Short mmCIF file of N, CA and C in Angstrom, two decimals:
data_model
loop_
_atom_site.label_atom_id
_atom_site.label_comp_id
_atom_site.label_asym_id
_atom_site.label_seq_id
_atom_site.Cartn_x
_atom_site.Cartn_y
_atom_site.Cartn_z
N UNK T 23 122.84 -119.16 39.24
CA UNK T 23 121.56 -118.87 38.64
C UNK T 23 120.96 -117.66 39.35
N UNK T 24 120.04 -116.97 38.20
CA UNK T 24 119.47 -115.92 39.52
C UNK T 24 118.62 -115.60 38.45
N UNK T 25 117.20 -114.73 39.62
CA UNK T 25 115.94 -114.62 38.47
C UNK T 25 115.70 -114.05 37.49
N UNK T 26 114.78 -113.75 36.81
CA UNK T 26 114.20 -113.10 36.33
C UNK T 26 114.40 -111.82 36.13
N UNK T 27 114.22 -110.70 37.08
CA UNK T 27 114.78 -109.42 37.71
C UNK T 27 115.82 -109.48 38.56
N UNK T 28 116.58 -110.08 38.49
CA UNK T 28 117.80 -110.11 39.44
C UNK T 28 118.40 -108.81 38.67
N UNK T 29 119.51 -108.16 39.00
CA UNK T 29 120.47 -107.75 37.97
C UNK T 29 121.53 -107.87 38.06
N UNK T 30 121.99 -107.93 36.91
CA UNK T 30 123.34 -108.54 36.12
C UNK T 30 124.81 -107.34 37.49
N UNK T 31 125.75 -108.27 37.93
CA UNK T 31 127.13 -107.45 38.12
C UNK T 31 127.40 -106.31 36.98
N UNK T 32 127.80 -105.38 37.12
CA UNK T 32 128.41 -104.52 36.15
C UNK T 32 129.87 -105.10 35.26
N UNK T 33 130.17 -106.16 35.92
CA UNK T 33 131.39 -106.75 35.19
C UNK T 33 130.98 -107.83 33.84
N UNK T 34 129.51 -108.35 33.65
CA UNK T 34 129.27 -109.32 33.45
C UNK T 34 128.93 -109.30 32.08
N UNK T 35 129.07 -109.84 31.11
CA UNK T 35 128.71 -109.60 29.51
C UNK T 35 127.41 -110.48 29.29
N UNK T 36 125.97 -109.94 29.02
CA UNK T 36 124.82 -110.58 28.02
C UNK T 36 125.41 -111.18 26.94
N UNK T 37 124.93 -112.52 26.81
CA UNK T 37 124.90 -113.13 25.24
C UNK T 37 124.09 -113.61 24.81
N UNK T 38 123.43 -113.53 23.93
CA UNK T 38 122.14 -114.02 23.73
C UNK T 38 122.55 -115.33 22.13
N UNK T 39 123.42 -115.79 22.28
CA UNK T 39 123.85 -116.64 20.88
C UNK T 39 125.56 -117.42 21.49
N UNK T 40 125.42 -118.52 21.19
CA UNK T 40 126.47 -119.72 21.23
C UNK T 40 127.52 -118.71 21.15
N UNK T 41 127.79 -118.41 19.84
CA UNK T 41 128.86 -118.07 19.06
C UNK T 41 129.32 -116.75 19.86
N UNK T 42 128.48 -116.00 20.32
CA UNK T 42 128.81 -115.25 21.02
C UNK T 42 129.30 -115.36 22.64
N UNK T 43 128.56 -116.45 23.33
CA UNK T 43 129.18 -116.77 25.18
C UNK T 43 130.21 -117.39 24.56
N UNK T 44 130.41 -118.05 23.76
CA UNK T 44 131.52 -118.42 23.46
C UNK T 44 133.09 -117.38 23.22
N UNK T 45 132.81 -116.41 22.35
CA UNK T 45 133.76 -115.56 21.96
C UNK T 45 133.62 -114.57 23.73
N UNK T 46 133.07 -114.47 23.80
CA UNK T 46 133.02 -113.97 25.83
C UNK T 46 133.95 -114.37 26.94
N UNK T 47 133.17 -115.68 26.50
CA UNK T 47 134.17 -117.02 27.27
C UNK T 47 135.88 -116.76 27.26
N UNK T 48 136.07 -117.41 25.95
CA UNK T 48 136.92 -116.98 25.50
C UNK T 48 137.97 -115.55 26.31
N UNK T 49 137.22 -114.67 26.36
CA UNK T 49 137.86 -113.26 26.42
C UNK T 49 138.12 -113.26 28.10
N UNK T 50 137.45 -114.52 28.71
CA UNK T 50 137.46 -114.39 30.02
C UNK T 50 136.61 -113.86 30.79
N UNK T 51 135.42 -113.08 30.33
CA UNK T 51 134.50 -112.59 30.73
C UNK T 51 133.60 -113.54 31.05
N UNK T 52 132.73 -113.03 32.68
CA UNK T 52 131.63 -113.51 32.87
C UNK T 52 130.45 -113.41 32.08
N UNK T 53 130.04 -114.63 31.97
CA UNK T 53 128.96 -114.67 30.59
C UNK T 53 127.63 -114.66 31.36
N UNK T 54 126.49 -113.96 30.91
CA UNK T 54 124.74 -114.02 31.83
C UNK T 54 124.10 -114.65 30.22
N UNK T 55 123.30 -115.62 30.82
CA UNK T 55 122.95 -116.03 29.60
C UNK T 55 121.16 -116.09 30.10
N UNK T 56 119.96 -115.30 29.52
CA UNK T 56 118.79 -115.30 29.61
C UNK T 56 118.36 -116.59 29.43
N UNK T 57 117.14 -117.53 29.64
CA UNK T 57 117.32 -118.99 29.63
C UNK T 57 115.34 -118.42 29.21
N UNK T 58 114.74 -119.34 28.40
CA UNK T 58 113.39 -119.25 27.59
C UNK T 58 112.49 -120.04 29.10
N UNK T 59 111.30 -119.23 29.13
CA UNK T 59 110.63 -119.55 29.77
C UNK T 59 109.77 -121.19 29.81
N UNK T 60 110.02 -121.32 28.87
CA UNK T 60 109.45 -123.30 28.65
C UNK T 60 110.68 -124.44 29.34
N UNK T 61 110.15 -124.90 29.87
CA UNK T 61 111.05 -126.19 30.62
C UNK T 61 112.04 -126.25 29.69
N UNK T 62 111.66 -127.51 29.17
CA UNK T 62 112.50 -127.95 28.20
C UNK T 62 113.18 -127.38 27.19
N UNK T 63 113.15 -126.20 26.53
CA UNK T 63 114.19 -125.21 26.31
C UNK T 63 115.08 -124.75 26.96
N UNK T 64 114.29 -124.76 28.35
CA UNK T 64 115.52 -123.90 28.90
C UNK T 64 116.36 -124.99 29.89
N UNK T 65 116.09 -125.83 29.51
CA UNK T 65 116.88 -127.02 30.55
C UNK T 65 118.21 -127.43 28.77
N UNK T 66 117.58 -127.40 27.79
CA UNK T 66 118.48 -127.62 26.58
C UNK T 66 119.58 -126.32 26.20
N UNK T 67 118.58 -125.05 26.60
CA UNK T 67 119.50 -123.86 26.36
C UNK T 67 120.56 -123.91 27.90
N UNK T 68 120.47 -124.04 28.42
CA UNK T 68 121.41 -123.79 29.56
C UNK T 68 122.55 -125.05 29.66
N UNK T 69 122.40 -126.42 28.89
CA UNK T 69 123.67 -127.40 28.84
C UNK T 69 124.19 -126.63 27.53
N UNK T 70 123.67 -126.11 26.68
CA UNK T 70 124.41 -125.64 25.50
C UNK T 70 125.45 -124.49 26.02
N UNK T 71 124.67 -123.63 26.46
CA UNK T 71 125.46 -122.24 27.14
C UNK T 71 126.48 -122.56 27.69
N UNK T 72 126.06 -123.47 28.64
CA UNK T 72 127.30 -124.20 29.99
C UNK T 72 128.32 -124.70 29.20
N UNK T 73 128.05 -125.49 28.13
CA UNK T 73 129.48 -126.06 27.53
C UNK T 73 130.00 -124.84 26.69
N UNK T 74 129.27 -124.24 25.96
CA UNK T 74 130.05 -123.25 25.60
C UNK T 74 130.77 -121.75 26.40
N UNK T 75 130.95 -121.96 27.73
CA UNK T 75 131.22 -121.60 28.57
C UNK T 75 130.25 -120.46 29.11
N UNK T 76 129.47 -120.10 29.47
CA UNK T 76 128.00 -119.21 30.20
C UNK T 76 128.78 -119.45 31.41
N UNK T 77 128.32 -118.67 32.25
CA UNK T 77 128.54 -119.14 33.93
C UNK T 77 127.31 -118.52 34.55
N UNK T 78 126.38 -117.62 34.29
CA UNK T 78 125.36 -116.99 34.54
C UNK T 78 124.20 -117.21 34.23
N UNK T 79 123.13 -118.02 34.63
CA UNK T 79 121.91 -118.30 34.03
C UNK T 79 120.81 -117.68 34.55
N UNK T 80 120.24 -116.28 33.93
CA UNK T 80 118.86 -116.38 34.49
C UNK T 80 117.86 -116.79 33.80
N UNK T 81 117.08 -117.51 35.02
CA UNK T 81 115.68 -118.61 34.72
C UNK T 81 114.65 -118.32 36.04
N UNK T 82 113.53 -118.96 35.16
CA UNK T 82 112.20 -118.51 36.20
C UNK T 82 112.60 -119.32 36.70
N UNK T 83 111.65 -118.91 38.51
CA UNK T 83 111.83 -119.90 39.54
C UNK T 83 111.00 -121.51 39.39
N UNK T 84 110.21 -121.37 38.17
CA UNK T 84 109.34 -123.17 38.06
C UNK T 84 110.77 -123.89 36.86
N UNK T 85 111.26 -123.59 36.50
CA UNK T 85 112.81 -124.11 35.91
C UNK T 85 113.91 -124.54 36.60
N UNK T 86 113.91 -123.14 38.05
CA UNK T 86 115.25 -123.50 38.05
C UNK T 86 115.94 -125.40 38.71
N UNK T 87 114.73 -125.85 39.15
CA UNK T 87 115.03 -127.70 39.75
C UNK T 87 116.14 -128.08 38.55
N UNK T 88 115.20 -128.10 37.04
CA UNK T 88 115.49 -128.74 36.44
C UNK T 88 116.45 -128.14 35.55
N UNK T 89 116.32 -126.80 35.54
CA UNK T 89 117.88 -126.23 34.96
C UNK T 89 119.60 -126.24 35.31
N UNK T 90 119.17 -126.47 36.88
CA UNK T 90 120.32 -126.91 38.10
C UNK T 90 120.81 -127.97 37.84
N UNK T 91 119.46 -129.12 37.33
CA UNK T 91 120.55 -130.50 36.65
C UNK T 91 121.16 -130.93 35.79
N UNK T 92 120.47 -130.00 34.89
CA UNK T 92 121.37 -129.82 33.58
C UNK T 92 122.73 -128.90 33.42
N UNK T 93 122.88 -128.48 34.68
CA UNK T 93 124.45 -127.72 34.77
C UNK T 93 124.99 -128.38 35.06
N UNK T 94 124.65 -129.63 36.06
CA UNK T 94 125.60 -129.99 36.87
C UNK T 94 126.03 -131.19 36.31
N UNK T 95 125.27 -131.66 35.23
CA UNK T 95 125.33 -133.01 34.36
C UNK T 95 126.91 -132.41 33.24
N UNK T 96 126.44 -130.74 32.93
CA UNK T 96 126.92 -130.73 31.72
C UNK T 96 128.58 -130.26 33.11
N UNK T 97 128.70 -129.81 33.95
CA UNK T 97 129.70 -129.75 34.48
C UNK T 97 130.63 -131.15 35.12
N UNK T 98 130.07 -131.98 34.84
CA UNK T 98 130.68 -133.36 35.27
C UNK T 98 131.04 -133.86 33.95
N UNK T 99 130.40 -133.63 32.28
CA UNK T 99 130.40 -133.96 31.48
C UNK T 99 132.19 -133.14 30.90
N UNK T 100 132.26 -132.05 31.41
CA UNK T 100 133.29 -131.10 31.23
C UNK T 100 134.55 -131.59 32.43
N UNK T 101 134.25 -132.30 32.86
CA UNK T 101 135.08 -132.64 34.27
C UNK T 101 135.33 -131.69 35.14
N UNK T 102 134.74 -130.57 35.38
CA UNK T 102 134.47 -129.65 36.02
C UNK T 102 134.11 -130.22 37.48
N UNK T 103 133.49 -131.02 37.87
CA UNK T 103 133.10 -131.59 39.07
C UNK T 103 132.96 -133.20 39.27
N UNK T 104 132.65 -133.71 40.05
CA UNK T 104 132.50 -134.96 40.25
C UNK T 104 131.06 -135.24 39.86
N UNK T 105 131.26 -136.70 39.82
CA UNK T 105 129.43 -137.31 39.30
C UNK T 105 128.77 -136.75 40.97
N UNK T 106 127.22 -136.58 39.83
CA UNK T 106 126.49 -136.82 41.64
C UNK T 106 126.62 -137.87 42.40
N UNK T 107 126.45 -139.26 41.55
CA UNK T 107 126.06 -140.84 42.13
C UNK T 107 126.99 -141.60 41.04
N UNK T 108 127.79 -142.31 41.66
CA UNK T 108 128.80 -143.50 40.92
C UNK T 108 128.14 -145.03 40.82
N UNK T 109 128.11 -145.34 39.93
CA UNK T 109 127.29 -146.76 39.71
C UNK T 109 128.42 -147.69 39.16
N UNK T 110 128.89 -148.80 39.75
CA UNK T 110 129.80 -149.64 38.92
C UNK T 110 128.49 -151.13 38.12
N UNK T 111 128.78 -151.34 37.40
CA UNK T 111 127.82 -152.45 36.84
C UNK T 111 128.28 -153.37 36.21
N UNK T 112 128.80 -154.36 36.50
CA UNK T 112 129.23 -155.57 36.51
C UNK T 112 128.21 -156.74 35.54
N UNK T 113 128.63 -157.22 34.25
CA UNK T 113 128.04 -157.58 33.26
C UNK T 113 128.32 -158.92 33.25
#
């Protein structure tokens, strides 16, 4: 993740549309995906991006808590990583 004014690597491809981090993805390219200044958009735009492969999110700094968990949900969801917390529940 990185802010607002951060700037982008020179290697890195803008996408501003699914269909597009996707066809990026795809190509192997690092994807930067701009993330909407409202919470909850941008906690929904950034699991969308992430599964469609993004690797780059910039987001304001009052987002990024809750944008961080929605990567890491949608990266465990991808098997990309382990759960945060394992719960067995016995019925």
């Amino acid at each position: 993740m990185i802010g607002p004014g951060d700037p982008a690597e020179p290697g890195w491809a803008e996408a501003s549309s699914l269909p597009e981090a996707s066809a990026l993805a795809r190509e192997g390219r690092t994807v930067v995906v701009t993330l909407p200044d409202d919470e909850t958009e941008a906690v929904a735009a950034a699991a969308a991006f992430a599964w469609a492969g993004a690797a780059v999110f910039r987001t304001a700094a009052g987002t990024a808590r809750s944008v961080r968990q929605a990567l890491d949900m949608t990266e465990c969801l991808l098997g990309r990583r382990p759960p945060a917390l394992t719960r067995r529940g016995l019925a």
